[in-house]
mmCIF file of C-alpha atoms in Angstrom:
data_model
loop_
_atom_site.group_PDB
_atom_site.id
_atom_site.type_symbol
_atom_site.label_atom_id
_atom_site.label_comp_id
_atom_site.label_asym_id
_atom_site.label_seq_id
_atom_site.Cartn_x
_atom_site.Cartn_y
_atom_site.Cartn_z
ATOM 1 C CA MET A 25 -51.507 9.126 126.926
ATOM 2 C CA ALA A 26 -54.287 8.093 124.638
ATOM 3 C CA ASN A 27 -56.660 6.779 127.212
ATOM 4 C CA THR A 28 -56.909 9.792 129.453
ATOM 5 C CA ILE A 29 -59.671 12.262 129.959
ATOM 6 C CA ASP A 30 -59.592 15.295 127.723
ATOM 7 C CA THR A 31 -58.377 18.244 129.788
ATOM 8 C CA ASN A 32 -60.203 20.699 127.544
ATOM 9 C CA ASP A 33 -63.498 21.890 128.780
ATOM 10 C CA THR A 34 -64.937 22.252 125.304
ATOM 11 C CA ASN A 35 -66.941 19.029 125.555
ATOM 12 C CA ASP A 36 -68.586 20.117 128.717
ATOM 13 C CA THR A 37 -72.132 18.897 128.313
ATOM 14 C CA ASN A 38 -74.660 17.872 130.861
ATOM 15 C CA GLY A 39 -75.521 14.657 129.096
ATOM 16 C CA THR A 40 -78.677 15.986 127.560
ATOM 17 C CA GLY A 41 -77.124 17.733 124.635
ATOM 18 C CA THR A 42 -77.104 21.134 126.254
ATOM 19 C CA THR A 43 -73.816 22.995 126.232
ATOM 20 C CA ARG A 44 -72.137 25.608 128.366
ATOM 21 C CA SER A 45 -73.348 28.283 126.013
ATOM 22 C CA GLN A 46 -76.649 27.921 127.757
ATOM 23 C CA CYS A 47 -75.221 29.452 130.877
ATOM 24 C CA ILE A 48 -76.656 32.917 131.158
ATOM 25 C CA ASP A 49 -73.309 34.383 132.183
ATOM 26 C CA GLN A 50 -70.959 35.241 129.332
ATOM 27 C CA SER A 51 -67.998 34.686 131.641
ATOM 28 C CA TYR A 52 -68.813 31.000 132.177
ATOM 29 C CA GLN A 53 -65.192 29.967 131.900
ATOM 30 C CA SER A 54 -64.287 31.782 135.087
ATOM 31 C CA LEU A 55 -67.382 30.416 136.829
ATOM 32 C CA SER A 56 -66.529 26.858 135.850
ATOM 33 C CA GLU A 57 -63.582 27.088 138.197
ATOM 34 C CA HIS A 58 -65.931 27.810 141.074
ATOM 35 C CA PHE A 59 -68.134 24.717 141.324
ATOM 36 C CA GLU A 60 -65.627 22.489 143.084
ATOM 37 C CA ALA A 61 -64.366 25.312 145.286
ATOM 38 C CA TYR A 62 -67.976 26.108 146.210
ATOM 39 C CA VAL A 63 -68.633 22.470 147.180
ATOM 40 C CA ASP A 64 -65.513 22.553 149.363
ATOM 41 C CA CYS A 65 -66.530 25.939 150.870
ATOM 42 C CA GLU A 66 -63.315 27.461 149.618
ATOM 43 C CA LEU A 67 -64.658 30.485 147.748
ATOM 44 C CA THR A 68 -63.766 33.891 149.108
ATOM 45 C CA GLY A 69 -66.577 36.069 150.427
ATOM 46 C CA THR A 70 -66.948 38.082 147.236
ATOM 47 C CA GLU A 71 -66.765 35.018 144.991
ATOM 48 C CA PHE A 72 -69.285 33.220 147.170
ATOM 49 C CA VAL A 73 -71.852 36.010 147.023
ATOM 50 C CA ARG A 74 -71.434 36.475 143.289
ATOM 51 C CA PHE A 75 -71.614 32.736 142.588
ATOM 52 C CA GLU A 76 -74.730 32.189 144.693
ATOM 53 C CA ALA A 77 -76.432 35.112 143.011
ATOM 54 C CA HIS A 78 -75.654 33.529 139.655
ATOM 55 C CA LEU A 79 -76.984 30.151 140.742
ATOM 56 C CA GLU A 80 -80.302 31.776 141.623
ATOM 57 C CA GLU A 81 -80.711 32.782 138.000
ATOM 58 C CA CYS A 82 -79.005 30.015 136.019
ATOM 59 C CA GLN A 83 -80.526 26.550 135.944
ATOM 60 C CA TYR A 84 -77.691 25.219 133.838
ATOM 61 C CA CYS A 85 -75.085 26.101 136.476
ATOM 62 C CA GLU A 86 -77.350 24.735 139.170
ATOM 63 C CA ARG A 87 -77.244 21.369 137.381
ATOM 64 C CA GLN A 88 -73.480 21.681 137.063
ATOM 65 C CA LEU A 89 -73.275 22.250 140.791
ATOM 66 C CA GLU A 90 -75.305 19.123 141.445
ATOM 67 C CA GLN A 91 -72.872 17.166 139.281
ATOM 68 C CA ALA A 92 -69.936 18.642 141.167
ATOM 69 C CA ARG A 93 -71.547 17.516 144.418
ATOM 70 C CA SER A 94 -72.193 14.051 142.970
ATOM 71 C CA VAL A 95 -68.556 13.669 141.950
ATOM 72 C CA ALA A 96 -67.293 14.750 145.362
ATOM 73 C CA ALA A 97 -69.697 12.379 147.103
ATOM 74 C CA ALA A 98 -68.907 9.490 144.745
ATOM 75 C CA LEU A 99 -65.176 9.897 145.297
ATOM 76 C CA ARG A 100 -65.593 9.842 149.055
ATOM 77 C CA ALA A 101 -67.902 6.848 148.785
ATOM 78 C CA LEU A 102 -65.471 4.738 146.773
ATOM 79 C CA PRO A 103 -64.857 1.558 148.730
ATOM 80 C CA SER A 104 -61.713 1.036 150.763
ATOM 81 C CA VAL A 105 -59.730 -1.567 148.930
ATOM 82 C CA VAL A 106 -57.606 -3.961 150.946
ATOM 83 C CA CYS A 107 -54.497 -5.763 149.881
ATOM 84 C CA ARG A 108 -54.704 -9.562 149.931
ATOM 85 C CA SER A 109 -52.828 -10.900 152.948
ATOM 86 C CA GLU A 110 -51.070 -13.466 150.718
ATOM 87 C CA VAL A 111 -49.378 -10.650 148.809
ATOM 88 C CA VAL A 112 -47.898 -9.172 151.975
ATOM 89 C CA THR A 113 -47.001 -12.543 153.496
ATOM 90 C CA ALA A 114 -45.200 -13.664 150.358
ATOM 91 C CA THR A 115 -43.331 -10.375 150.123
ATOM 92 C CA LEU A 116 -42.212 -10.459 153.740
ATOM 93 C CA ARG A 117 -41.097 -14.055 153.359
ATOM 94 C CA GLY A 118 -39.253 -13.217 150.164
ATOM 95 C CA ILE A 119 -37.205 -10.492 151.792
ATOM 96 C CA GLY A 120 -36.667 -12.486 154.969
ATOM 97 C CA ALA A 121 -38.691 -10.106 157.081
ATOM 98 C CA ASP A 122 -41.415 -12.452 158.187
ATOM 99 C CA SER A 123 -41.693 -13.422 161.817
ATOM 100 C CA THR A 124 -40.200 -16.860 161.176
ATOM 101 C CA ASP A 125 -36.865 -15.185 160.404
ATOM 102 C CA ARG A 126 -36.602 -17.388 157.327
ATOM 103 C CA VAL A 127 -34.398 -15.826 154.722
ATOM 104 C CA LEU A 128 -34.830 -17.263 151.264
ATOM 105 C CA PRO A 129 -32.151 -16.931 148.641
ATOM 106 C CA PHE A 130 -33.151 -14.407 146.015
ATOM 107 C CA GLU A 131 -33.213 -17.067 143.326
ATOM 108 C CA SER A 132 -35.720 -19.169 145.271
ATOM 109 C CA ALA A 133 -37.828 -16.166 146.070
ATOM 110 C CA ARG A 134 -37.893 -15.166 142.425
ATOM 111 C CA GLU A 135 -38.831 -18.660 141.279
ATOM 112 C CA SER A 136 -41.666 -18.791 143.750
ATOM 113 C CA GLY A 137 -42.861 -15.410 142.557
ATOM 114 C CA MET A 138 -42.359 -13.831 145.967
ATOM 115 C CA ILE A 139 -40.378 -10.918 144.672
ATOM 116 C CA SER A 140 -40.232 -9.246 141.322
ATOM 117 C CA ARG A 141 -37.686 -10.267 138.732
ATOM 118 C CA GLN A 142 -35.934 -6.905 138.965
ATOM 119 C CA GLU A 143 -35.518 -7.181 142.718
ATOM 120 C CA ALA A 144 -34.310 -10.754 142.438
ATOM 121 C CA ALA A 145 -31.783 -9.792 139.783
ATOM 122 C CA SER A 146 -30.597 -6.945 141.952
ATOM 123 C CA GLY A 147 -30.326 -9.287 144.947
ATOM 124 C CA SER A 148 -28.496 -11.913 142.883
ATOM 125 C CA ARG A 149 -26.004 -9.331 141.743
ATOM 126 C CA LEU A 150 -25.380 -8.356 145.355
ATOM 127 C CA LEU A 151 -24.822 -11.981 146.311
ATOM 128 C CA VAL A 152 -22.431 -12.496 143.420
ATOM 129 C CA TRP A 153 -20.408 -9.462 144.386
ATOM 130 C CA ALA A 154 -20.367 -10.538 148.033
ATOM 131 C CA ARG A 155 -19.142 -13.993 147.066
ATOM 132 C CA ALA A 156 -16.590 -12.567 144.672
ATOM 133 C CA ALA A 157 -15.262 -10.260 147.363
ATOM 134 C CA ALA A 158 -14.971 -13.175 149.794
ATOM 135 C CA VAL A 159 -13.123 -15.306 147.242
ATOM 136 C CA LEU A 160 -10.738 -12.516 146.314
ATOM 137 C CA LEU A 161 -9.984 -11.894 149.974
ATOM 138 C CA ALA A 162 -9.291 -15.588 150.495
ATOM 139 C CA ILE A 163 -7.051 -15.749 147.437
ATOM 140 C CA GLY A 164 -5.237 -12.655 148.640
ATOM 141 C CA ALA A 165 -4.629 -14.241 152.016
ATOM 142 C CA LEU A 166 -3.394 -17.414 150.343
ATOM 143 C CA ALA A 167 -1.084 -15.501 148.045
ATOM 144 C CA PHE A 168 0.254 -13.595 151.028
ATOM 145 C CA ALA A 169 0.973 -16.891 152.735
ATOM 146 C CA GLY A 170 2.695 -18.128 149.582
ATOM 147 C CA MET A 171 4.782 -14.994 149.386
ATOM 148 C CA SER A 172 5.878 -15.538 152.964
ATOM 149 C CA LEU A 173 7.054 -18.989 151.954
ATOM 150 C CA LEU A 174 8.820 -17.532 148.914
ATOM 151 C CA GLU A 175 10.820 -15.206 151.097
ATOM 152 C CA GLY A 176 12.787 -18.274 151.831
ATOM 153 C CA PRO A 177 12.850 -20.557 154.788
ATOM 154 C CA GLN A 178 15.348 -19.965 157.509
ATOM 155 C CA PRO A 179 17.643 -22.855 158.262
ATOM 156 C CA ASP A 180 16.043 -23.298 161.650
ATOM 157 C CA ASP A 181 12.561 -23.504 160.042
ATOM 158 C CA ILE A 182 13.616 -26.192 157.576
ATOM 159 C CA ALA A 183 14.716 -28.423 160.300
ATOM 160 C CA ALA A 184 11.326 -28.034 161.929
ATOM 161 C CA TYR A 185 9.418 -29.693 158.994
ATOM 162 C CA SER A 186 9.390 -33.418 158.481
ATOM 163 C CA GLN A 187 8.964 -34.885 155.013
ATOM 164 C CA ASP A 188 5.435 -36.085 155.834
ATOM 165 C CA GLU A 189 4.434 -32.637 157.009
ATOM 166 C CA LEU A 190 5.637 -31.076 153.784
ATOM 167 C CA ILE A 191 3.745 -33.624 151.659
ATOM 168 C CA ARG A 192 0.585 -33.030 153.727
ATOM 169 C CA ALA A 193 1.022 -29.268 153.373
ATOM 170 C CA GLU A 194 1.227 -29.605 149.604
ATOM 171 C CA GLN A 195 -1.920 -31.747 149.513
ATOM 172 C CA ASP A 196 -3.762 -29.256 151.735
ATOM 173 C CA LEU A 197 -2.699 -26.412 149.514
ATOM 174 C CA ARG A 198 -3.964 -28.159 146.389
ATOM 175 C CA LEU A 199 -7.277 -28.977 148.087
ATOM 176 C CA ALA A 200 -7.671 -25.398 149.289
ATOM 177 C CA LEU A 201 -7.034 -24.037 145.826
ATOM 178 C CA ALA A 202 -9.490 -26.491 144.274
ATOM 179 C CA TYR A 203 -12.065 -25.275 146.783
ATOM 180 C CA PHE A 204 -11.401 -21.625 145.924
ATOM 181 C CA GLY A 205 -11.573 -22.497 142.237
ATOM 182 C CA GLY A 206 -15.048 -23.914 142.797
ATOM 183 C CA LEU A 207 -16.059 -20.845 144.771
ATOM 184 C CA THR A 208 -14.972 -18.503 142.022
ATOM 185 C CA GLN A 209 -17.120 -20.433 139.562
ATOM 186 C CA LYS A 210 -20.119 -20.210 141.894
ATOM 187 C CA ALA A 211 -19.463 -16.526 142.275
ATOM 188 C CA GLY A 212 -19.737 -16.182 138.528
ATOM 189 C CA LEU A 213 -16.086 -15.255 138.110
ATOM 190 C CA VAL A 214 -14.465 -16.708 135.042
ATOM 191 C CA LEU A 215 -11.010 -17.404 136.365
ATOM 192 C CA ARG A 216 -9.238 -20.016 134.282
ATOM 193 C CA ASP A 217 -7.506 -22.883 136.061
ATOM 194 C CA ASP A 218 -4.209 -22.164 134.314
ATOM 195 C CA VAL A 219 -4.344 -18.535 135.512
ATOM 196 C CA LEU A 220 -5.074 -19.657 139.053
ATOM 197 C CA ALA A 221 -2.291 -22.228 138.826
ATOM 198 C CA GLU A 222 0.279 -19.771 137.524
ATOM 199 C CA HIS A 223 -0.395 -16.950 139.970
ATOM 200 C CA VAL A 224 -1.738 -18.695 143.035
ATOM 201 C CA LEU A 225 -0.821 -22.373 143.033
ATOM 202 C CA THR A 226 2.677 -22.439 141.519
ATOM 203 C CA PRO A 227 4.506 -19.924 143.782
ATOM 204 C CA PRO A 228 3.749 -21.633 147.116
ATOM 205 C CA LEU A 229 4.299 -25.060 145.543
ATOM 206 C CA ARG A 230 7.684 -23.909 144.325
ATOM 207 C CA ALA A 231 8.469 -22.651 147.811
ATOM 208 C CA LEU A 232 7.341 -25.955 149.305
ATOM 209 C CA SER A 233 9.470 -27.830 146.837
ATOM 210 C CA LYS A 234 12.434 -25.671 147.735
ATOM 211 C CA ILE A 235 11.860 -26.311 151.426
ATOM 212 C CA SER A 236 11.522 -30.007 150.689
ATOM 213 C CA ASN A 237 14.815 -30.100 148.754
ATOM 214 C CA ASP A 238 16.641 -28.080 151.355
ATOM 215 C CA SER A 239 15.186 -30.281 154.006
ATOM 216 C CA GLN A 240 16.349 -33.428 152.190
ATOM 217 C CA LEU A 241 19.805 -31.904 151.861
ATOM 218 C CA GLU A 242 19.830 -31.101 155.516
ATOM 219 C CA TYR A 243 18.550 -34.524 156.514
ATOM 220 C CA GLY A 244 21.051 -36.079 154.136
ATOM 221 C CA GLN A 245 23.917 -34.323 155.740
ATOM 222 C CA MET B 18 -31.492 -8.223 162.492
ATOM 223 C CA ARG B 19 -33.144 -8.534 165.858
ATOM 224 C CA SER B 20 -36.518 -10.231 166.037
ATOM 225 C CA ARG B 21 -37.980 -7.140 167.728
ATOM 226 C CA ASP B 22 -37.129 -5.132 164.637
ATOM 227 C CA LEU B 23 -38.753 -7.746 162.425
ATOM 228 C CA ARG B 24 -41.933 -7.589 164.474
ATOM 229 C CA ASN B 25 -41.877 -3.810 164.225
ATOM 230 C CA PHE B 26 -41.547 -4.027 160.481
ATOM 231 C CA ASP B 27 -44.466 -6.457 160.327
ATOM 232 C CA GLU B 28 -46.583 -4.019 162.306
ATOM 233 C CA VAL B 29 -45.638 -1.012 160.223
ATOM 234 C CA VAL B 30 -46.404 -2.927 157.041
ATOM 235 C CA ALA B 31 -49.747 -4.053 158.454
ATOM 236 C CA ASP B 32 -50.601 -0.415 159.157
ATOM 237 C CA HIS B 33 -49.729 0.883 155.702
ATOM 238 C CA LYS B 34 -50.169 -1.941 153.196
ATOM 239 C CA ASP B 35 -53.745 -1.022 152.317
ATOM 240 C CA MET B 36 -52.818 2.604 151.775
ATOM 241 C CA VAL B 37 -50.125 1.520 149.312
ATOM 242 C CA TYR B 38 -52.390 -0.973 147.556
ATOM 243 C CA SER B 39 -55.329 1.422 147.460
ATOM 244 C CA PHE B 40 -53.333 4.169 145.755
ATOM 245 C CA ALA B 41 -51.903 1.753 143.181
ATOM 246 C CA TYR B 42 -55.326 0.209 142.582
ATOM 247 C CA TYR B 43 -57.107 3.491 141.928
ATOM 248 C CA TYR B 44 -54.152 4.880 140.005
ATOM 249 C CA LEU B 45 -53.745 1.915 137.685
ATOM 250 C CA GLY B 46 -57.294 0.592 137.703
ATOM 251 C CA ASN B 47 -55.925 -2.935 137.728
ATOM 252 C CA ARG B 48 -55.701 -5.330 140.661
ATOM 253 C CA GLN B 49 -52.755 -7.437 139.465
ATOM 254 C CA GLU B 50 -50.606 -4.432 138.695
ATOM 255 C CA ALA B 51 -51.562 -2.883 142.024
ATOM 256 C CA GLU B 52 -50.386 -6.029 143.827
ATOM 257 C CA ASP B 53 -47.095 -5.973 141.915
ATOM 258 C CA VAL B 54 -46.560 -2.346 142.844
ATOM 259 C CA THR B 55 -47.406 -3.106 146.484
ATOM 260 C CA GLN B 56 -44.830 -5.903 146.604
ATOM 261 C CA ASP B 57 -42.230 -3.728 144.976
ATOM 262 C CA VAL B 58 -42.870 -0.840 147.355
ATOM 263 C CA LEU B 59 -42.689 -3.118 150.404
ATOM 264 C CA VAL B 60 -39.333 -4.550 149.263
ATOM 265 C CA ARG B 61 -37.992 -1.007 148.886
ATOM 266 C CA PHE B 62 -39.502 -0.083 152.235
ATOM 267 C CA TRP B 63 -37.673 -3.028 153.833
ATOM 268 C CA ARG B 64 -34.386 -1.652 152.571
ATOM 269 C CA HIS B 65 -34.975 1.848 153.867
ATOM 270 C CA TRP B 66 -37.345 1.613 156.777
ATOM 271 C CA GLN B 67 -34.757 1.711 159.526
ATOM 272 C CA SER B 68 -33.466 5.033 158.254
ATOM 273 C CA LEU B 69 -36.977 6.528 158.097
ATOM 274 C CA GLU B 70 -38.543 8.432 160.941
ATOM 275 C CA ALA B 71 -41.995 7.147 161.835
ATOM 276 C CA GLU B 72 -43.730 10.399 160.915
ATOM 277 C CA VAL B 73 -42.332 10.477 157.383
ATOM 278 C CA MET B 74 -43.115 6.836 156.602
ATOM 279 C CA PRO B 75 -46.620 7.435 155.147
ATOM 280 C CA ARG B 76 -45.329 10.260 152.970
ATOM 281 C CA TRP B 77 -42.351 8.188 151.845
ATOM 282 C CA LEU B 78 -44.598 5.241 151.033
ATOM 283 C CA ASN B 79 -47.051 7.425 149.116
ATOM 284 C CA ARG B 80 -44.295 8.992 147.097
ATOM 285 C CA VAL B 81 -42.630 5.693 146.221
ATOM 286 C CA THR B 82 -46.002 4.117 145.429
ATOM 287 C CA ARG B 83 -46.885 6.972 143.146
ATOM 288 C CA ASN B 84 -43.523 6.784 141.376
ATOM 289 C CA ARG B 85 -43.773 3.025 140.931
ATOM 290 C CA SER B 86 -47.355 3.262 139.707
ATOM 291 C CA PHE B 87 -46.285 5.905 137.235
ATOM 292 C CA ASP B 88 -43.452 3.615 136.044
ATOM 293 C CA VAL B 89 -45.950 0.811 135.485
ATOM 294 C CA LEU B 90 -48.189 3.161 133.549
ATOM 295 C CA ARG B 91 -45.281 4.315 131.425
ATOM 296 C CA SER B 92 -44.118 0.779 130.656
ATOM 297 C CA ARG B 93 -47.701 -0.069 129.769
ATOM 298 C CA THR B 94 -47.661 2.738 127.236
ATOM 299 C CA ARG B 95 -44.262 1.672 125.926
ATOM 300 C CA ARG B 96 -45.543 -1.791 125.194
ATOM 301 C CA VAL B 97 -48.349 -0.160 123.246
ATOM 302 C CA ARG B 98 -50.636 -2.471 125.038
ATOM 303 C CA VAL B 99 -54.243 -2.170 124.136
ATOM 304 C CA MET B 100 -55.875 -0.800 127.204
ATOM 305 C CA VAL B 101 -59.117 -2.445 127.921
ATOM 306 C CA ASP B 102 -61.316 -1.029 130.591
ATOM 307 C CA GLU B 103 -61.722 -4.322 132.272
ATOM 308 C CA VAL B 104 -64.729 -4.905 134.383
ATOM 309 C CA ASP B 105 -63.197 -6.132 137.569
ATOM 310 C CA GLU B 106 -65.687 -8.821 138.351
ATOM 311 C CA THR B 107 -63.863 -9.981 141.423
ATOM 312 C CA ALA B 108 -63.378 -6.502 142.807
ATOM 313 C CA ALA B 109 -65.968 -7.281 145.397
ATOM 314 C CA GLU B 110 -63.592 -9.829 146.903
ATOM 315 C CA ARG B 111 -60.983 -7.113 147.429
ATOM 316 C CA VAL B 112 -63.384 -4.580 148.723
ATOM 317 C CA GLU B 113 -64.224 -4.296 152.341
ATOM 318 C CA ALA B 114 -67.707 -5.584 152.692
ATOM 319 C CA THR B 115 -70.214 -3.042 153.874
ATOM 320 C CA GLU B 116 -73.808 -3.571 154.770
ATOM 321 C CA PRO B 117 -76.008 -2.727 151.831
ATOM 322 C CA GLY B 118 -77.756 0.571 152.393
ATOM 323 C CA PRO B 119 -79.532 3.134 150.258
ATOM 324 C CA GLU B 120 -76.197 4.155 148.653
ATOM 325 C CA SER B 121 -75.490 0.591 147.646
ATOM 326 C CA SER B 122 -78.198 0.538 145.071
ATOM 327 C CA ALA B 123 -77.397 -0.528 141.547
ATOM 328 C CA ALA B 124 -77.363 3.099 140.405
ATOM 329 C CA ALA B 125 -74.868 4.128 143.080
ATOM 330 C CA ALA B 126 -72.663 1.137 142.277
ATOM 331 C CA SER B 127 -72.792 2.040 138.626
ATOM 332 C CA LEU B 128 -71.872 5.668 139.404
ATOM 333 C CA GLN B 129 -68.945 4.489 141.528
ATOM 334 C CA GLU B 130 -67.757 2.240 138.736
ATOM 335 C CA VAL B 131 -67.863 5.129 136.273
ATOM 336 C CA ILE B 132 -65.969 7.320 138.723
ATOM 337 C CA ARG B 133 -63.384 4.605 139.463
ATOM 338 C CA LYS B 134 -62.635 4.120 135.790
ATOM 339 C CA ALA B 135 -62.602 7.849 135.146
ATOM 340 C CA VAL B 136 -60.096 8.400 137.969
ATOM 341 C CA ALA B 137 -57.759 5.833 136.406
ATOM 342 C CA ARG B 138 -57.928 7.849 133.173
ATOM 343 C CA LEU B 139 -57.228 11.275 134.650
ATOM 344 C CA PRO B 140 -53.986 12.817 133.424
ATOM 345 C CA GLU B 141 -51.231 13.640 135.868
ATOM 346 C CA PRO B 142 -50.854 15.500 138.141
ATOM 347 C CA TYR B 143 -54.604 15.543 138.683
ATOM 348 C CA ARG B 144 -54.866 11.779 139.159
ATOM 349 C CA SER B 145 -52.429 11.629 142.087
ATOM 350 C CA ALA B 146 -53.924 14.703 143.716
ATOM 351 C CA VAL B 147 -57.478 13.345 143.468
ATOM 352 C CA ILE B 148 -56.556 9.896 144.797
ATOM 353 C CA LEU B 149 -54.503 11.199 147.710
ATOM 354 C CA ARG B 150 -56.917 13.939 148.728
ATOM 355 C CA GLU B 151 -60.385 12.742 147.725
ATOM 356 C CA ILE B 152 -60.157 8.960 147.964
ATOM 357 C CA GLN B 153 -57.506 8.429 150.619
ATOM 358 C CA GLU B 154 -58.503 11.622 152.416
ATOM 359 C CA HIS B 155 -55.024 12.860 153.286
ATOM 360 C CA SER B 156 -54.793 16.475 154.378
ATOM 361 C CA TYR B 157 -53.874 19.108 151.806
ATOM 362 C CA ALA B 158 -50.602 19.615 153.668
ATOM 363 C CA ASP B 159 -49.732 15.914 153.456
ATOM 364 C CA VAL B 160 -50.598 15.760 149.776
ATOM 365 C CA ALA B 161 -48.492 18.856 149.163
ATOM 366 C CA GLN B 162 -45.515 17.243 150.891
ATOM 367 C CA THR B 163 -45.991 13.971 149.057
ATOM 368 C CA LEU B 164 -46.226 15.626 145.654
ATOM 369 C CA GLU B 165 -43.695 18.312 146.575
ATOM 370 C CA ILE B 166 -45.908 21.150 145.433
ATOM 371 C CA PRO B 167 -47.538 24.062 147.294
ATOM 372 C CA VAL B 168 -50.844 23.520 149.077
ATOM 373 C CA ASN B 169 -52.671 25.955 146.788
ATOM 374 C CA THR B 170 -51.429 24.042 143.764
ATOM 375 C CA VAL B 171 -52.774 20.841 145.309
ATOM 376 C CA LYS B 172 -56.176 22.495 145.681
ATOM 377 C CA THR B 173 -56.106 23.621 142.068
ATOM 378 C CA HIS B 174 -55.145 20.123 140.885
ATOM 379 C CA VAL B 175 -57.873 18.514 142.970
ATOM 380 C CA HIS B 176 -60.534 20.911 141.708
ATOM 381 C CA ARG B 177 -59.479 20.535 138.085
ATOM 382 C CA GLY B 178 -59.368 16.784 138.446
ATOM 383 C CA ARG B 179 -62.883 16.758 139.825
ATOM 384 C CA ARG B 180 -64.012 19.059 137.040
ATOM 385 C CA MET B 181 -62.696 16.564 134.503
ATOM 386 C CA LEU B 182 -64.518 13.796 136.359
ATOM 387 C CA ARG B 183 -67.679 15.895 136.218
ATOM 388 C CA ALA B 184 -67.319 16.129 132.461
ATOM 389 C CA ALA B 185 -66.652 12.392 132.218
ATOM 390 C CA LEU B 186 -69.721 11.714 134.328
ATOM 391 C CA ALA B 187 -71.858 13.860 132.056
ATOM 392 C CA GLU B 188 -70.505 12.074 128.979
ATOM 393 C CA SER B 189 -71.396 8.718 130.474
ATOM 394 C CA GLY B 190 -74.973 9.814 130.971
ATOM 395 C CA HIS B 191 -74.758 10.054 134.738
ATOM 396 C CA GLY B 192 -75.048 13.822 134.701
#
């Protein structure tokens, strides 16, 4: 990353143009590891004694130690930042976890900026799949019902249906399929009407028609 | 979901939202991005919170916040956005007001501003270690668990991070 602090210690100055070479100890590099540990009281006994002895003699390292203390103090003194309550409220409302129990659709939440676009997209996808699953289940149930009709009506059953009932059943079936067609579109499924008609609508209609004809024959007898 | 659970979630969020926001704010050095990260983390928290034990929640939140903040940083780099060290003029509105004392002098404020910006420029893993340990004051053990590294490594990262800040402070003339 371009805008990060250089991890090398080669530019280690004290702001006045003096460099680490002014430390009286030739092994400065190893000492430079000690300032922060010294401030945190984490040096071992031997290191502590050696480091303090060095500080007595080296003004440069004494200044470095003061800087180390300043950094530690400044970090601890950084203000506690608080999150705006609106941010939390909007988020809770967006995910339906606020105390009002109000669950917003993901699309609405996204439009109002309550949740991020990625989350909304993820939520939308979940909704689509849930709807699609519901529609497929409903179509499956309908097809199963149609197949039952296709198995062929028993003579006793035929007699049980009046002509009006059969016409009403056909109308109900068409309405139900139109409703499922609309649902599939809302679910984002691209199921063509002719495909629906061929595999879902036609078989039960054919069965109904057969029942109707048989029924007419029976009534005509 | 039962309303009792919703109230519990509200309370847990109230307890931890500032910790999440604070990490993102100091990590990214940008209020708007920190708010976005906070929202994102809370949405993820909502999905998982019932499967989380209470004692691991802070660690989980810290880890997810750090990961999300890192993602934001990475996408920022991908967009080759010119990074401007913005002077957050309204930061005072987001900062808990404290009575002005000797430390609140202009010099101290200036030093804090230099430190805040320098923290947001620290390379990883030093940045996360410094924020978690030095700013948010988590224990070494907690930081180690959050970052999934040994405690001694955390100490090394914290010390090196502070050493880099010391150098940055000297460069800025605050030495």
